[in-house]
mmCIF file of C-alpha atoms in Angstrom:
data_model
loop_
_atom_site.group_PDB
_atom_site.id
_atom_site.type_symbol
_atom_site.label_atom_id
_atom_site.label_comp_id
_atom_site.label_asym_id
_atom_site.label_seq_id
_atom_site.Cartn_x
_atom_site.Cartn_y
_atom_site.Cartn_z
ATOM 1 C CA MET F 1 13.075 38.895 10.669
ATOM 2 C CA ASP F 2 11.948 40.634 7.210
ATOM 3 C CA LEU F 3 14.847 41.348 5.227
ATOM 4 C CA ASN F 4 14.050 44.206 3.222
ATOM 5 C CA THR F 5 17.595 45.100 1.472
ATOM 6 C CA VAL F 6 17.186 41.020 0.277
ATOM 7 C CA ALA F 7 16.686 41.459 -4.001
ATOM 8 C CA GLU F 8 17.140 38.618 -4.859
ATOM 9 C CA ILE F 9 18.173 34.617 -3.898
ATOM 10 C CA LEU F 10 20.131 32.238 -6.229
ATOM 11 C CA ASP F 11 20.108 28.458 -5.704
ATOM 12 C CA ALA F 12 23.876 27.200 -5.049
ATOM 13 C CA ARG F 13 23.647 24.636 -7.727
ATOM 14 C CA GLN F 14 23.937 26.864 -10.393
ATOM 15 C CA PRO F 15 27.070 29.105 -9.569
ATOM 16 C CA THR F 16 27.120 32.434 -9.925
ATOM 17 C CA PRO F 17 29.558 35.469 -9.788
ATOM 18 C CA TRP F 18 29.978 36.369 -6.339
ATOM 19 C CA ARG F 19 29.567 40.608 -5.573
ATOM 20 C CA PRO F 20 29.484 42.305 -2.606
ATOM 21 C CA GLY F 21 26.133 42.085 -0.679
ATOM 22 C CA ASP F 22 26.124 38.388 -1.077
ATOM 23 C CA ALA F 23 25.713 35.840 1.589
ATOM 24 C CA TRP F 24 25.486 31.951 2.329
ATOM 25 C CA LEU F 25 22.016 30.847 3.122
ATOM 26 C CA GLY F 26 21.935 27.585 5.209
ATOM 27 C CA GLY F 27 19.277 26.994 7.761
ATOM 28 C CA GLY F 28 18.903 30.805 8.321
ATOM 29 C CA THR F 29 18.202 30.462 11.715
ATOM 30 C CA TYR F 30 20.845 33.347 12.596
ATOM 31 C CA LEU F 31 20.696 35.271 9.189
ATOM 32 C CA PHE F 32 16.947 35.832 9.929
ATOM 33 C CA SER F 33 17.035 36.279 13.685
ATOM 34 C CA GLU F 34 18.376 40.093 13.325
ATOM 35 C CA PRO F 35 18.627 42.917 10.709
ATOM 36 C CA GLN F 36 21.185 41.836 8.080
ATOM 37 C CA PRO F 37 20.872 45.497 6.150
ATOM 38 C CA HIS F 38 24.189 44.827 4.469
ATOM 39 C CA LEU F 39 22.782 42.073 2.142
ATOM 40 C CA ARG F 40 21.574 42.143 -1.489
ATOM 41 C CA ARG F 41 21.616 38.607 -2.362
ATOM 42 C CA LEU F 42 21.189 34.926 -0.098
ATOM 43 C CA VAL F 43 22.669 31.781 -2.051
ATOM 44 C CA ASP F 44 20.569 29.391 -0.777
ATOM 45 C CA LEU F 45 22.167 26.001 0.302
ATOM 46 C CA SER F 46 19.315 24.451 0.982
ATOM 47 C CA ARG F 47 19.321 21.910 -2.707
ATOM 48 C CA THR F 48 22.611 20.682 -2.758
ATOM 49 C CA GLY F 49 21.911 17.192 -1.699
ATOM 50 C CA TRP F 50 24.710 16.846 0.320
ATOM 51 C CA THR F 51 24.936 13.424 2.349
ATOM 52 C CA PRO F 52 24.625 15.361 6.106
ATOM 53 C CA VAL F 53 26.266 12.942 8.134
ATOM 54 C CA GLN F 54 28.962 9.662 6.590
ATOM 55 C CA HIS F 55 31.341 7.253 7.408
ATOM 56 C CA LEU F 56 34.034 7.388 4.716
ATOM 57 C CA PRO F 57 35.914 4.915 3.785
ATOM 58 C CA ASP F 58 39.097 4.786 6.121
ATOM 59 C CA GLY F 59 36.464 4.809 8.555
ATOM 60 C CA SER F 60 36.336 8.636 9.337
ATOM 61 C CA LEU F 61 32.718 10.771 9.505
ATOM 62 C CA GLU F 62 32.121 13.854 7.552
ATOM 63 C CA ILE F 63 29.083 16.311 8.208
ATOM 64 C CA ALA F 64 28.282 18.878 6.294
ATOM 65 C CA ALA F 65 28.070 22.107 6.176
ATOM 66 C CA THR F 66 23.600 22.013 5.903
ATOM 67 C CA CYS F 67 23.735 19.067 8.717
ATOM 68 C CA THR F 68 20.610 19.687 11.092
ATOM 69 C CA ILE F 69 21.432 19.678 14.446
ATOM 70 C CA ALA F 70 18.152 17.147 14.464
ATOM 71 C CA GLN F 71 20.018 15.021 11.503
ATOM 72 C CA LEU F 72 23.240 14.780 13.350
ATOM 73 C CA SER F 73 21.776 13.902 16.695
ATOM 74 C CA ARG F 74 19.732 11.490 14.555
ATOM 75 C CA PHE F 75 22.715 9.939 13.393
ATOM 76 C CA ALA F 76 24.972 9.839 16.912
ATOM 77 C CA ARG F 77 22.073 7.537 18.074
ATOM 78 C CA GLU F 78 22.689 4.488 16.468
ATOM 79 C CA LEU F 79 26.936 4.977 16.393
ATOM 80 C CA THR F 80 28.369 2.415 18.674
ATOM 81 C CA THR F 81 31.895 4.539 18.735
ATOM 82 C CA GLU F 82 33.550 4.899 21.952
ATOM 83 C CA ALA F 83 33.152 8.802 21.366
ATOM 84 C CA ALA F 84 29.349 8.582 20.304
ATOM 85 C CA PRO F 85 27.724 10.479 23.930
ATOM 86 C CA LEU F 86 30.123 13.547 22.819
ATOM 87 C CA PHE F 87 27.639 14.246 20.233
ATOM 88 C CA GLU F 88 24.142 14.198 21.657
ATOM 89 C CA GLN F 89 25.982 15.923 24.849
ATOM 90 C CA CYS F 90 26.766 18.747 22.809
ATOM 91 C CA CYS F 91 23.659 19.276 19.695
ATOM 92 C CA ARG F 92 21.859 19.507 23.490
ATOM 93 C CA ALA F 93 23.841 21.993 25.548
ATOM 94 C CA PHE F 94 22.238 24.002 22.760
ATOM 95 C CA LEU F 95 19.594 27.052 24.210
ATOM 96 C CA ALA F 96 16.983 25.575 21.607
ATOM 97 C CA SER F 97 14.389 25.192 20.672
ATOM 98 C CA PHE F 98 12.734 22.208 18.592
ATOM 99 C CA LYS F 99 12.026 24.534 15.172
ATOM 100 C CA ILE F 100 15.863 26.018 16.039
ATOM 101 C CA TRP F 101 17.303 22.075 16.490
ATOM 102 C CA ASN F 102 15.336 21.130 13.060
ATOM 103 C CA MET F 103 16.816 24.433 11.015
ATOM 104 C CA ALA F 104 19.866 25.072 12.594
ATOM 105 C CA THR F 105 23.163 23.376 10.553
ATOM 106 C CA VAL F 106 26.492 22.393 11.943
ATOM 107 C CA GLY F 107 27.730 24.912 9.448
ATOM 108 C CA GLY F 108 26.138 27.935 10.551
ATOM 109 C CA ASN F 109 27.444 27.321 13.617
ATOM 110 C CA LEU F 110 30.710 27.069 12.872
ATOM 111 C CA CYS F 111 30.429 30.166 10.515
ATOM 112 C CA ASN F 112 29.136 32.442 13.295
ATOM 113 C CA ALA F 113 31.947 31.354 15.296
ATOM 114 C CA LEU F 114 29.780 32.069 18.664
ATOM 115 C CA PRO F 115 31.883 30.736 21.638
ATOM 116 C CA ALA F 116 29.400 28.684 23.273
ATOM 117 C CA GLY F 117 28.736 27.004 19.914
ATOM 118 C CA PRO F 118 28.523 23.604 20.437
ATOM 119 C CA MET F 119 29.274 22.152 17.087
ATOM 120 C CA ILE F 120 32.363 24.190 17.602
ATOM 121 C CA SER F 121 33.223 22.651 20.318
ATOM 122 C CA LEU F 122 32.270 18.686 19.532
ATOM 123 C CA THR F 123 34.318 19.224 16.872
ATOM 124 C CA ALA F 124 37.207 20.623 17.791
ATOM 125 C CA ALA F 125 37.257 18.065 20.899
ATOM 126 C CA LEU F 126 37.322 15.068 17.892
ATOM 127 C CA ASP F 127 39.941 17.149 16.299
ATOM 128 C CA GLY F 128 37.861 18.118 13.082
ATOM 129 C CA GLU F 129 39.012 19.557 10.098
ATOM 130 C CA CYS F 130 37.229 21.807 7.791
ATOM 131 C CA LEU F 131 36.890 21.271 4.026
ATOM 132 C CA LEU F 132 36.596 25.257 2.850
ATOM 133 C CA LEU F 133 35.609 25.984 -0.996
ATOM 134 C CA SER F 134 36.849 29.302 -3.014
ATOM 135 C CA GLN F 135 35.008 31.111 -5.595
ATOM 136 C CA ASP F 136 37.835 29.831 -8.077
ATOM 137 C CA GLY F 137 37.518 25.968 -6.612
ATOM 138 C CA VAL F 138 40.649 26.424 -5.287
ATOM 139 C CA HIS F 139 40.098 23.559 -1.699
ATOM 140 C CA ARG F 140 41.656 23.560 1.306
ATOM 141 C CA ARG F 141 41.801 22.162 4.723
ATOM 142 C CA VAL F 142 41.970 23.626 8.137
ATOM 143 C CA HIS F 143 41.749 22.753 11.897
ATOM 144 C CA VAL F 144 38.643 23.571 13.932
ATOM 145 C CA THR F 145 40.978 24.850 16.215
ATOM 146 C CA ASP F 146 42.571 26.884 13.194
ATOM 147 C CA PHE F 147 39.006 28.299 11.723
ATOM 148 C CA VAL F 148 37.642 30.145 14.637
ATOM 149 C CA THR F 149 40.013 32.679 15.283
ATOM 150 C CA GLY F 150 37.875 34.767 18.134
ATOM 151 C CA ALA F 151 34.400 35.895 18.951
ATOM 152 C CA GLY F 152 32.881 36.128 15.959
ATOM 153 C CA ARG F 153 35.860 35.395 13.710
ATOM 154 C CA LYS F 154 36.911 32.964 11.870
ATOM 155 C CA ASP F 155 39.598 32.067 8.692
ATOM 156 C CA MET F 156 37.092 32.126 5.680
ATOM 157 C CA ALA F 157 37.234 34.566 2.742
ATOM 158 C CA ASP F 158 34.792 36.408 1.107
ATOM 159 C CA GLY F 159 33.142 34.262 -0.974
ATOM 160 C CA GLU F 160 34.285 31.623 1.081
ATOM 161 C CA LEU F 161 32.335 28.157 1.502
ATOM 162 C CA LEU F 162 32.217 25.333 4.368
ATOM 163 C CA ARG F 163 31.533 22.598 2.716
ATOM 164 C CA SER F 164 32.101 19.882 5.604
ATOM 165 C CA ILE F 165 33.968 18.914 8.998
ATOM 166 C CA THR F 166 35.599 15.377 9.256
ATOM 167 C CA VAL F 167 36.486 13.671 12.150
ATOM 168 C CA PRO F 168 39.318 11.393 11.814
ATOM 169 C CA ALA F 169 38.762 7.615 12.494
ATOM 170 C CA ARG F 170 40.710 7.472 15.435
ATOM 171 C CA ALA F 171 39.168 10.494 17.510
ATOM 172 C CA LEU F 172 35.890 8.274 17.278
ATOM 173 C CA THR F 173 37.710 6.007 19.078
ATOM 174 C CA CYS F 174 38.257 8.022 22.155
ATOM 175 C CA ARG F 175 37.370 8.113 25.759
ATOM 176 C CA THR F 176 35.386 11.367 26.020
ATOM 177 C CA ALA F 177 34.098 13.249 29.397
ATOM 178 C CA PHE F 178 32.288 16.746 28.966
ATOM 179 C CA ARG F 179 31.751 19.680 31.138
ATOM 180 C CA GLN F 180 29.310 22.677 31.069
ATOM 181 C CA ALA F 181 27.852 25.555 32.933
ATOM 182 C CA SER F 182 25.608 28.445 32.750
ATOM 183 C CA LEU F 183 24.596 31.121 35.174
ATOM 184 C CA TYR F 184 21.185 29.593 34.805
ATOM 185 C CA GLY F 185 19.371 25.911 33.625
ATOM 186 C CA LEU F 186 18.572 26.637 30.040
ATOM 187 C CA GLY F 187 20.921 29.778 29.401
ATOM 188 C CA ARG F 188 23.594 29.786 27.133
ATOM 189 C CA SER F 189 26.962 27.794 27.567
ATOM 190 C CA GLY F 190 29.561 29.882 30.088
ATOM 191 C CA VAL F 191 31.966 27.552 29.927
ATOM 192 C CA LEU F 192 32.193 24.249 27.879
ATOM 193 C CA VAL F 193 34.307 21.548 28.216
ATOM 194 C CA ILE F 194 35.591 18.081 26.904
ATOM 195 C CA GLY F 195 38.375 16.294 27.396
ATOM 196 C CA THR F 196 39.434 12.745 25.349
ATOM 197 C CA LEU F 197 41.493 9.723 25.812
ATOM 198 C CA ASP F 198 43.252 7.779 23.104
ATOM 199 C CA PRO F 199 43.316 4.680 23.761
ATOM 200 C CA GLN F 200 45.784 3.832 20.814
ATOM 201 C CA ASP F 201 48.488 5.990 22.447
ATOM 202 C CA GLY F 202 47.782 7.464 25.778
ATOM 203 C CA SER F 203 47.128 11.180 24.788
ATOM 204 C CA PHE F 204 45.012 13.181 26.305
ATOM 205 C CA ALA F 205 42.968 16.043 25.232
ATOM 206 C CA LEU F 206 41.350 18.880 26.372
ATOM 207 C CA THR F 207 39.445 21.480 24.527
ATOM 208 C CA ILE F 208 37.875 24.622 25.987
ATOM 209 C CA THR F 209 35.188 26.321 24.512
ATOM 210 C CA ALA F 210 32.703 29.057 25.468
ATOM 211 C CA SER F 211 34.820 30.256 28.458
ATOM 212 C CA THR F 212 36.913 31.676 26.055
ATOM 213 C CA VAL F 213 36.764 33.800 22.845
ATOM 214 C CA ARG F 214 37.970 30.767 20.595
ATOM 215 C CA PRO F 215 38.881 27.077 20.711
ATOM 216 C CA PHE F 216 41.792 26.049 22.639
ATOM 217 C CA ARG F 217 43.069 22.583 22.086
ATOM 218 C CA LEU F 218 45.160 21.247 24.893
ATOM 219 C CA TRP F 219 47.376 17.680 23.876
ATOM 220 C CA PHE F 220 49.375 15.672 25.879
ATOM 221 C CA GLN F 221 51.426 12.437 25.385
ATOM 222 C CA LEU F 222 50.329 11.438 28.696
ATOM 223 C CA PRO F 223 47.777 12.046 30.807
ATOM 224 C CA PRO F 224 49.157 15.620 32.772
ATOM 225 C CA THR F 225 49.163 15.496 36.306
ATOM 226 C CA ALA F 226 46.720 18.136 37.946
ATOM 227 C CA GLU F 227 49.551 20.511 38.114
ATOM 228 C CA GLU F 228 50.776 19.928 34.793
ATOM 229 C CA LEU F 229 47.523 20.581 33.492
ATOM 230 C CA ARG F 230 46.476 23.455 35.304
ATOM 231 C CA THR F 231 49.968 25.012 34.390
ATOM 232 C CA ALA F 232 49.596 24.572 30.478
ATOM 233 C CA ILE F 233 45.826 25.913 30.838
ATOM 234 C CA ALA F 234 47.409 29.314 31.815
ATOM 235 C CA SER F 235 49.863 29.631 30.154
ATOM 236 C CA THR F 236 47.841 28.469 26.515
ATOM 237 C CA VAL F 237 44.752 30.700 27.112
ATOM 238 C CA ASP F 238 45.351 34.114 26.393
ATOM 239 C CA GLU F 239 41.846 35.639 26.864
ATOM 240 C CA TRP F 240 39.131 34.660 28.857
ATOM 241 C CA PHE F 241 35.117 35.060 27.054
ATOM 242 C CA ASP F 242 33.520 38.321 29.055
ATOM 243 C CA ASP F 243 29.798 39.326 28.237
ATOM 244 C CA ILE F 244 26.403 38.966 30.362
ATOM 245 C CA HIS F 245 26.502 35.482 30.301
ATOM 246 C CA GLY F 246 29.176 35.449 32.566
ATOM 247 C CA LEU F 247 32.554 37.256 34.239
ATOM 248 C CA PRO F 248 35.772 35.548 32.607
ATOM 249 C CA GLU F 249 36.652 35.494 36.584
ATOM 250 C CA TRP F 250 34.154 32.807 36.417
ATOM 251 C CA ARG F 251 34.389 31.360 33.698
ATOM 252 C CA ALA F 252 38.413 30.896 34.281
ATOM 253 C CA HIS F 253 37.544 29.229 37.605
ATOM 254 C CA MET F 254 34.841 27.243 36.608
ATOM 255 C CA THR F 255 37.138 25.920 33.353
ATOM 256 C CA PHE F 256 40.344 25.066 35.958
ATOM 257 C CA HIS F 257 37.241 23.071 38.064
ATOM 258 C CA TYR F 258 36.161 21.341 35.386
ATOM 259 C CA ALA F 259 39.227 20.283 34.010
ATOM 260 C CA GLU F 260 40.532 18.576 36.675
ATOM 261 C CA GLU F 261 36.384 16.729 37.333
ATOM 262 C CA ILE F 262 37.626 15.323 33.759
ATOM 263 C CA ARG F 263 41.712 14.422 33.945
ATOM 264 C CA ARG F 264 40.429 12.595 37.025
ATOM 265 C CA GLU F 265 37.798 11.007 34.833
ATOM 266 C CA LEU F 266 39.396 9.864 32.078
ATOM 267 C CA GLU F 267 42.656 9.344 33.587
ATOM 268 C CA LEU F 268 41.779 7.759 36.895
ATOM 269 C CA GLY F 269 37.603 6.667 36.355
ATOM 270 C CA GLU F 270 36.456 8.668 39.247
ATOM 271 C CA ALA F 271 33.011 10.491 38.107
ATOM 272 C CA ALA F 272 31.860 13.471 39.063
ATOM 273 C CA ALA F 273 29.549 12.916 42.480
#
Protein backbone atom coordinates (compact mmCIF):
# COMPACT_ATOMS: atom_id res chain seq x y z
CA MET A 1 0.00 0.00 0.00
CA ASP A 2 1.41 3.39 -1.01
CA LEU A 3 0.83 5.74 1.93
CA ASN A 4 0.79 8.88 -0.16
CA THR A 5 -0.09 11.19 2.74
CA VAL A 6 3.14 10.35 4.59
CA ALA A 7 5.62 13.13 3.99
CA GLU A 8 8.43 12.12 6.33
CA ILE A 9 9.99 9.08 8.01
CA LEU A 10 11.84 9.82 11.24
CA ASP A 11 14.44 7.76 13.11
CA ALA A 12 13.20 6.79 16.58
CA ARG A 13 16.77 7.09 17.89
CA GLN A 14 16.56 10.85 17.38
CA PRO A 15 13.61 12.06 19.50
CA THR A 16 11.32 14.57 17.82
CA PRO A 17 8.27 16.26 19.40
CA TRP A 18 5.18 14.16 18.74
CA ARG A 19 2.41 15.75 16.72
CA PRO A 20 -0.94 14.79 15.20
CA GLY A 21 -0.51 12.49 12.22
CA ASP A 22 2.50 10.67 13.69
CA ALA A 23 2.66 6.88 14.09
CA TRP A 24 5.25 4.37 15.26
CA LEU A 25 6.56 2.11 12.49
CA GLY A 26 7.58 -1.40 13.57
CA GLY A 27 7.37 -4.09 10.91
CA GLY A 28 4.77 -2.15 8.94
CA THR A 29 2.69 -5.20 8.06
CA TYR A 30 -0.46 -3.45 9.25
CA LEU A 31 0.42 0.14 8.38
CA PHE A 32 1.15 -0.76 4.76
CA SER A 33 -1.80 -3.14 4.39
CA GLU A 34 -4.54 -0.54 3.99
CA PRO A 35 -4.95 3.23 3.49
CA GLN A 36 -3.90 5.44 6.41
CA PRO A 37 -5.06 8.89 5.23
CA HIS A 38 -4.64 10.45 8.69
CA LEU A 39 -0.88 9.79 8.83
CA ARG A 40 1.75 12.39 7.97
CA ARG A 41 4.93 11.06 9.61
CA LEU A 42 6.22 7.62 10.55
CA VAL A 43 8.68 7.16 13.42
CA ASP A 44 10.81 4.16 12.46
CA LEU A 45 11.74 1.75 15.28
CA SER A 46 13.67 -0.70 13.11
CA ARG A 47 17.11 0.71 13.96
CA THR A 48 16.69 1.02 17.71
CA GLY A 49 18.87 -2.05 18.23
CA TRP A 50 16.69 -3.54 20.96
CA THR A 51 17.54 -7.16 21.74
CA PRO A 52 14.60 -9.18 20.34
CA VAL A 53 14.27 -11.61 23.27
CA GLN A 54 16.41 -12.01 26.36
CA HIS A 55 16.44 -13.59 29.79
CA LEU A 56 16.66 -11.06 32.62
CA PRO A 57 18.70 -11.71 35.80
CA ASP A 58 15.58 -12.73 37.74
CA GLY A 59 14.78 -15.44 35.18
CA SER A 60 11.96 -13.53 33.48
CA LEU A 61 11.82 -13.16 29.71
CA GLU A 62 11.82 -9.75 28.04
CA ILE A 63 10.39 -9.59 24.52
CA ALA A 64 11.12 -6.35 22.69
CA ALA A 65 8.19 -4.77 20.89
CA THR A 66 10.29 -4.89 17.72
CA CYS A 67 10.90 -8.66 18.00
CA THR A 68 9.55 -10.34 14.89
CA ILE A 69 7.48 -13.50 14.95
CA ALA A 70 10.32 -15.35 13.21
CA GLN A 71 12.82 -14.20 15.85
CA LEU A 72 10.53 -15.27 18.69
CA SER A 73 9.96 -18.66 17.07
CA ARG A 74 13.69 -19.27 16.67
CA PHE A 75 14.38 -18.23 20.25
CA ALA A 76 11.64 -20.48 21.61
CA ARG A 77 13.18 -23.55 19.98
CA GLU A 78 16.08 -23.23 22.41
CA LEU A 79 13.88 -22.78 25.47
CA THR A 80 13.92 -25.71 27.88
CA THR A 81 11.23 -24.47 30.27
CA GLU A 82 7.88 -26.25 30.65
CA ALA A 83 5.96 -23.49 28.84
CA ALA A 84 8.29 -23.45 25.82
CA PRO A 85 5.88 -25.26 23.39
CA LEU A 86 3.30 -22.52 23.84
CA PHE A 87 5.50 -19.98 22.05
CA GLU A 88 5.62 -21.97 18.83
CA GLN A 89 1.93 -22.87 19.06
CA CYS A 90 1.01 -19.19 19.21
CA CYS A 91 3.46 -18.23 16.48
CA ARG A 92 1.89 -20.88 14.27
CA ALA A 93 -1.58 -19.49 15.03
CA PHE A 94 -0.79 -16.54 12.77
CA LEU A 95 -2.61 -16.39 9.46
CA ALA A 96 0.58 -15.24 7.77
CA SER A 97 3.06 -15.96 5.00
CA PHE A 98 6.80 -16.28 5.65
CA LYS A 99 7.11 -12.64 4.56
CA ILE A 100 4.80 -11.54 7.36
CA TRP A 101 6.58 -13.83 9.83
CA ASN A 102 9.86 -12.06 9.11
CA MET A 103 8.44 -8.53 9.35
CA ALA A 104 5.48 -8.55 11.75
CA THR A 105 6.41 -7.68 15.33
CA VAL A 106 5.16 -8.84 18.70
CA GLY A 107 4.52 -5.23 19.73
CA GLY A 108 2.58 -4.52 16.56
CA ASN A 109 0.35 -7.51 17.18
CA LEU A 110 -0.47 -6.26 20.67
CA CYS A 111 -0.99 -2.66 19.59
CA ASN A 112 -3.36 -3.65 16.80
CA ALA A 113 -5.41 -5.27 19.59
CA LEU A 114 -7.28 -7.59 17.25
CA PRO A 115 -9.15 -10.37 19.07
CA ALA A 116 -7.34 -13.00 16.99
CA GLY A 117 -3.86 -11.61 17.75
CA PRO A 118 -1.89 -14.69 18.89
CA MET A 119 0.85 -12.66 20.58
CA ILE A 120 -1.88 -11.23 22.79
CA SER A 121 -2.93 -14.81 23.55
CA LEU A 122 0.64 -15.89 24.36
CA THR A 123 1.61 -12.97 26.58
CA ALA A 124 -1.75 -12.79 28.36
CA ALA A 125 -1.67 -16.51 29.16
CA LEU A 126 1.84 -16.17 30.62
CA ASP A 127 0.84 -13.19 32.77
CA GLY A 128 2.87 -10.79 30.63
CA GLU A 129 3.36 -7.13 31.48
CA CYS A 130 3.79 -4.28 28.99
CA LEU A 131 6.35 -1.52 29.48
CA LEU A 132 5.02 1.75 28.07
CA LEU A 133 7.09 4.90 27.50
CA SER A 134 5.37 8.28 27.27
CA GLN A 135 6.58 11.30 25.35
CA ASP A 136 7.59 13.05 28.60
CA GLY A 137 9.76 10.11 29.69
CA VAL A 138 7.36 8.54 32.17
CA HIS A 139 7.41 4.73 32.29
CA ARG A 140 4.42 2.63 33.30
CA ARG A 141 3.66 -1.08 33.36
CA VAL A 142 0.33 -2.63 32.42
CA HIS A 143 -0.65 -6.30 32.34
CA VAL A 144 -1.47 -7.52 28.84
CA THR A 145 -5.00 -8.40 29.97
CA ASP A 146 -5.51 -4.74 30.90
CA PHE A 147 -3.56 -3.31 27.95
CA VAL A 148 -5.99 -4.68 25.34
CA THR A 149 -9.36 -3.16 26.24
CA GLY A 150 -11.50 -4.14 23.24
CA ALA A 151 -11.47 -5.05 19.57
CA GLY A 152 -8.88 -2.66 18.15
CA ARG A 153 -8.61 -0.73 21.43
CA LYS A 154 -5.74 -0.55 23.88
CA ASP A 155 -4.64 1.43 26.92
CA MET A 156 -2.20 3.81 25.24
CA ALA A 157 -1.98 7.59 25.33
CA ASP A 158 -1.22 9.57 22.19
CA GLY A 159 2.45 9.17 21.35
CA GLU A 160 3.03 6.48 23.96
CA LEU A 161 5.36 3.65 22.94
CA LEU A 162 5.19 -0.03 23.77
CA ARG A 163 8.82 -0.85 24.55
CA SER A 164 8.62 -4.50 25.63
CA ILE A 165 6.61 -7.29 27.21
CA THR A 166 8.01 -9.17 30.20
CA VAL A 167 6.97 -12.73 31.02
CA PRO A 168 7.70 -13.66 34.66
CA ALA A 169 10.05 -16.56 35.36
CA ARG A 170 7.36 -18.43 37.27
CA ALA A 171 5.01 -18.44 34.27
CA LEU A 172 7.70 -20.15 32.19
CA THR A 173 7.62 -23.13 34.55
CA CYS A 174 3.90 -23.77 34.07
CA ARG A 175 2.44 -26.71 32.20
CA THR A 176 0.35 -25.42 29.32
CA ALA A 177 -2.48 -26.62 27.10
CA PHE A 178 -3.47 -24.93 23.83
CA ARG A 179 -6.65 -25.07 21.74
CA GLN A 180 -7.52 -23.09 18.63
CA ALA A 181 -10.41 -23.20 16.17
CA SER A 182 -11.11 -21.52 12.84
CA LEU A 183 -14.02 -21.86 10.48
CA TYR A 184 -11.65 -23.04 7.74
CA GLY A 185 -8.33 -24.83 7.60
CA LEU A 186 -6.09 -21.80 7.22
CA GLY A 187 -8.52 -19.24 8.58
CA ARG A 188 -8.12 -16.58 11.22
CA SER A 189 -8.57 -17.82 14.77
CA GLY A 190 -12.18 -17.74 15.89
CA VAL A 191 -11.37 -19.25 19.28
CA LEU A 192 -8.05 -19.53 21.09
CA VAL A 193 -7.96 -20.88 24.64
CA ILE A 194 -4.85 -21.52 26.75
CA GLY A 195 -4.59 -23.18 30.14
CA THR A 196 -1.66 -23.05 32.56
CA LEU A 197 -0.99 -25.09 35.69
CA ASP A 198 1.53 -23.67 38.19
CA PRO A 199 3.71 -26.47 39.66
CA GLN A 200 4.62 -24.35 42.69
CA ASP A 201 1.17 -23.89 44.20
CA GLY A 202 -1.12 -25.93 41.94
CA SER A 203 -3.03 -22.88 40.73
CA PHE A 204 -4.83 -23.01 37.38
CA ALA A 205 -5.43 -20.21 34.88
CA LEU A 206 -7.50 -20.17 31.72
CA THR A 207 -6.96 -17.45 29.11
CA ILE A 208 -9.64 -16.80 26.50
CA THR A 209 -8.91 -14.86 23.31
CA ALA A 210 -10.12 -14.63 19.71
CA SER A 211 -13.66 -15.59 20.72
CA THR A 212 -13.90 -12.48 22.91
CA VAL A 213 -13.43 -8.78 22.19
CA ARG A 214 -10.55 -8.64 24.68
CA PRO A 215 -8.44 -11.19 26.54
CA PHE A 216 -9.82 -12.76 29.71
CA ARG A 217 -7.57 -14.60 32.17
CA LEU A 218 -9.42 -16.59 34.83
CA TRP A 219 -7.30 -17.66 37.80
CA PHE A 220 -8.16 -20.39 40.30
CA GLN A 221 -6.25 -21.18 43.49
CA LEU A 222 -6.79 -24.86 42.72
CA PRO A 223 -7.99 -26.56 39.51
CA PRO A 224 -11.76 -26.01 39.32
CA THR A 225 -14.45 -28.57 38.74
CA ALA A 226 -16.14 -28.61 35.34
CA GLU A 227 -19.12 -26.72 36.75
CA GLU A 228 -16.95 -24.16 38.54
CA LEU A 229 -15.01 -23.45 35.35
CA ARG A 230 -18.13 -23.15 33.23
CA THR A 231 -19.77 -20.81 35.76
CA ALA A 232 -16.63 -18.65 35.94
CA ILE A 233 -16.50 -18.24 32.16
CA ALA A 234 -20.21 -17.44 31.91
CA SER A 235 -20.03 -14.83 34.67
CA THR A 236 -16.78 -13.22 33.48
CA VAL A 237 -17.01 -12.95 29.70
CA ASP A 238 -19.27 -10.00 29.01
CA GLU A 239 -19.07 -9.92 25.20
CA TRP A 240 -18.37 -12.55 22.56
CA PHE A 241 -16.81 -11.31 19.33
CA ASP A 242 -18.96 -11.24 16.21
CA ASP A 243 -17.53 -11.00 12.70
CA ILE A 244 -17.25 -12.95 9.46
CA HIS A 245 -14.87 -15.42 11.12
CA GLY A 246 -17.48 -16.76 13.53
CA LEU A 247 -20.83 -16.09 15.18
CA PRO A 248 -20.84 -15.35 18.93
CA GLU A 249 -22.85 -18.51 19.63
CA TRP A 250 -20.27 -20.71 17.90
CA ARG A 251 -17.37 -18.94 19.60
CA ALA A 252 -18.99 -19.34 23.02
CA HIS A 253 -19.77 -23.02 22.42
CA MET A 254 -16.22 -23.81 21.31
CA THR A 255 -14.72 -21.82 24.20
CA PHE A 256 -16.65 -23.83 26.78
CA HIS A 257 -15.78 -27.06 24.96
CA TYR A 258 -12.06 -26.30 24.81
CA ALA A 259 -12.00 -25.00 28.38
CA GLU A 260 -13.20 -28.36 29.66
CA GLU A 261 -10.72 -30.23 27.47
CA ILE A 262 -7.91 -28.08 28.88
CA ARG A 263 -9.12 -28.53 32.45
CA ARG A 264 -9.06 -32.29 32.08
CA GLU A 265 -5.70 -32.30 30.30
CA LEU A 266 -3.92 -30.20 32.92
CA GLU A 267 -5.62 -31.58 36.02
CA LEU A 268 -6.06 -35.19 35.05
CA GLY A 269 -3.50 -35.63 32.29
CA GLU A 270 -6.21 -36.53 29.77
CA ALA A 271 -5.14 -35.11 26.45
CA ALA A 272 -7.86 -34.86 23.82
CA ALA A 273 -8.19 -37.91 21.60
